[in-house]
């Protein structure tokens, strides 16, 4: 039987999205290098506002992988595990540890297909996770309010939300230390 993640009660207490069941489901999918590390809420739109630049500032200097969880206006919960912190970049970066996931209403992970290495890319206007043929697995604008999810070659994922275009109600970014 899987052990609960370190600080499960604290995670659930701090999160406006995750309950114990969702944390356990996610924890079982995280790479081994996160096991035994405490989850730290590095950024939350309800606490820090809705600004991509603020998110970059909060992650600046961190070398921790990142867990990004989104709740949209249709109460869908989904996101991505990033092998490296989100930052502005000229090109895609990251490793095959990166994956997309859906949490609610159903749980499903989308792992690297090895079709390409379009893992993570950010600039000052938006960021994208996964890509291929002009489509991103997960894309958010600079306000962290408007998003889009499309099938992409990197993860062979379906649309993570009920609709391709979605509105973010809450976004949380967790690091591990």
PDB file of N, CA and C in Angstrom, residues 30-37 63-66 81-85 95 97 176:
ATOM      1  N   UNK A  30       3.912  10.753  -9.298  1.00  0.00           N
ATOM      2  CA  UNK A  30       5.087  11.624  -9.298  1.00  0.00           C
ATOM      3  C   UNK A  30       6.380  10.816  -9.398  1.00  0.00           C
ATOM      4  N   UNK A  31       7.414  11.401 -10.013  1.00  0.00           N
ATOM      5  CA  UNK A  31       8.692  10.690 -10.141  1.00  0.00           C
ATOM      6  C   UNK A  31       9.318  10.388  -8.785  1.00  0.00           C
ATOM      7  N   UNK A  32      10.159   9.367  -8.713  1.00  0.00           N
ATOM      8  CA  UNK A  32      10.791   8.966  -7.454  1.00  0.00           C
ATOM      9  C   UNK A  32      11.542  10.104  -6.748  1.00  0.00           C
ATOM     10  N   UNK A  33      12.102  11.046  -7.501  1.00  0.00           N
ATOM     11  CA  UNK A  33      12.888  12.097  -6.849  1.00  0.00           C
ATOM     12  C   UNK A  33      12.042  13.057  -5.995  1.00  0.00           C
ATOM     13  N   UNK A  34      10.721  12.954  -6.075  1.00  0.00           N
ATOM     14  CA  UNK A  34       9.867  13.799  -5.237  1.00  0.00           C
ATOM     15  C   UNK A  34       9.447  13.093  -3.946  1.00  0.00           C
ATOM     16  N   UNK A  35       9.601  11.777  -3.900  1.00  0.00           N
ATOM     17  CA  UNK A  35       9.165  11.005  -2.730  1.00  0.00           C
ATOM     18  C   UNK A  35       9.972  11.413  -1.505  1.00  0.00           C
ATOM     19  N   UNK A  36       9.268  11.630  -0.407  1.00  0.00           N
ATOM     20  CA  UNK A  36       9.923  12.018   0.839  1.00  0.00           C
ATOM     21  C   UNK A  36      10.155  13.511   0.965  1.00  0.00           C
ATOM     22  N   UNK A  37       9.807  14.259  -0.064  1.00  0.00           N
ATOM     23  CA  UNK A  37       9.936  15.720  -0.001  1.00  0.00           C
ATOM     24  C   UNK A  37       8.598  16.349   0.353  1.00  0.00           C
ATOM     25  N   UNK A  63      15.247  25.152  -8.076  1.00  0.00           N
ATOM     26  CA  UNK A  63      15.610  24.075  -9.000  1.00  0.00           C
ATOM     27  C   UNK A  63      14.707  22.857  -8.784  1.00  0.00           C
ATOM     28  N   UNK A  64      13.636  23.060  -8.041  1.00  0.00           N
ATOM     29  CA  UNK A  64      12.681  21.994  -7.756  1.00  0.00           C
ATOM     30  C   UNK A  64      11.795  21.730  -8.965  1.00  0.00           C
ATOM     31  N   UNK A  65      11.396  20.471  -9.165  1.00  0.00           N
ATOM     32  CA  UNK A  65      10.319  20.232 -10.125  1.00  0.00           C
ATOM     33  C   UNK A  65       9.055  20.938  -9.634  1.00  0.00           C
ATOM     34  N   UNK A  66       8.092  21.073 -10.515  1.00  0.00           N
ATOM     35  CA  UNK A  66       6.897  21.863 -10.226  1.00  0.00           C
ATOM     36  C   UNK A  66       5.644  21.051 -10.541  1.00  0.00           C
ATOM     37  N   UNK A  81       2.881  18.123 -14.343  1.00  0.00           N
ATOM     38  CA  UNK A  81       4.092  18.014 -13.550  1.00  0.00           C
ATOM     39  C   UNK A  81       5.222  18.448 -14.468  1.00  0.00           C
ATOM     40  N   UNK A  82       6.023  19.413 -14.017  1.00  0.00           N
ATOM     41  CA  UNK A  82       7.126  19.941 -14.812  1.00  0.00           C
ATOM     42  C   UNK A  82       8.444  19.499 -14.204  1.00  0.00           C
ATOM     43  N   UNK A  83       9.311  18.954 -15.026  1.00  0.00           N
ATOM     44  CA  UNK A  83      10.610  18.478 -14.549  1.00  0.00           C
ATOM     45  C   UNK A  83      11.481  19.621 -14.046  1.00  0.00           C
ATOM     46  N   UNK A  84      11.217  20.842 -14.525  1.00  0.00           N
ATOM     47  CA  UNK A  84      11.986  22.030 -14.151  1.00  0.00           C
ATOM     48  C   UNK A  84      11.024  23.188 -13.892  1.00  0.00           C
ATOM     49  N   UNK A  85      11.451  24.174 -13.091  1.00  0.00           N
ATOM     50  CA  UNK A  85      10.584  25.307 -12.811  1.00  0.00           C
ATOM     51  C   UNK A  85      10.237  26.095 -14.082  1.00  0.00           C
ATOM     52  N   UNK A  95      12.449  17.657 -19.350  1.00  0.00           N
ATOM     53  CA  UNK A  95      12.771  16.251 -19.634  1.00  0.00           C
ATOM     54  C   UNK A  95      11.493  15.426 -19.721  1.00  0.00           C
ATOM     55  N   UNK A  97      10.324  13.444 -17.737  1.00  0.00           N
ATOM     56  CA  UNK A  97       9.566  13.330 -16.474  1.00  0.00           C
ATOM     57  C   UNK A  97       8.285  14.159 -16.533  1.00  0.00           C
ATOM     58  N   UNK A 176       8.859  21.077  -4.423  1.00  0.00           N
ATOM     59  CA  UNK A 176       9.190  19.988  -3.509  1.00  0.00           C
ATOM     60  C   UNK A 176      10.514  20.277  -2.817  1.00  0.00           C
TER      61      UNK A 176
END
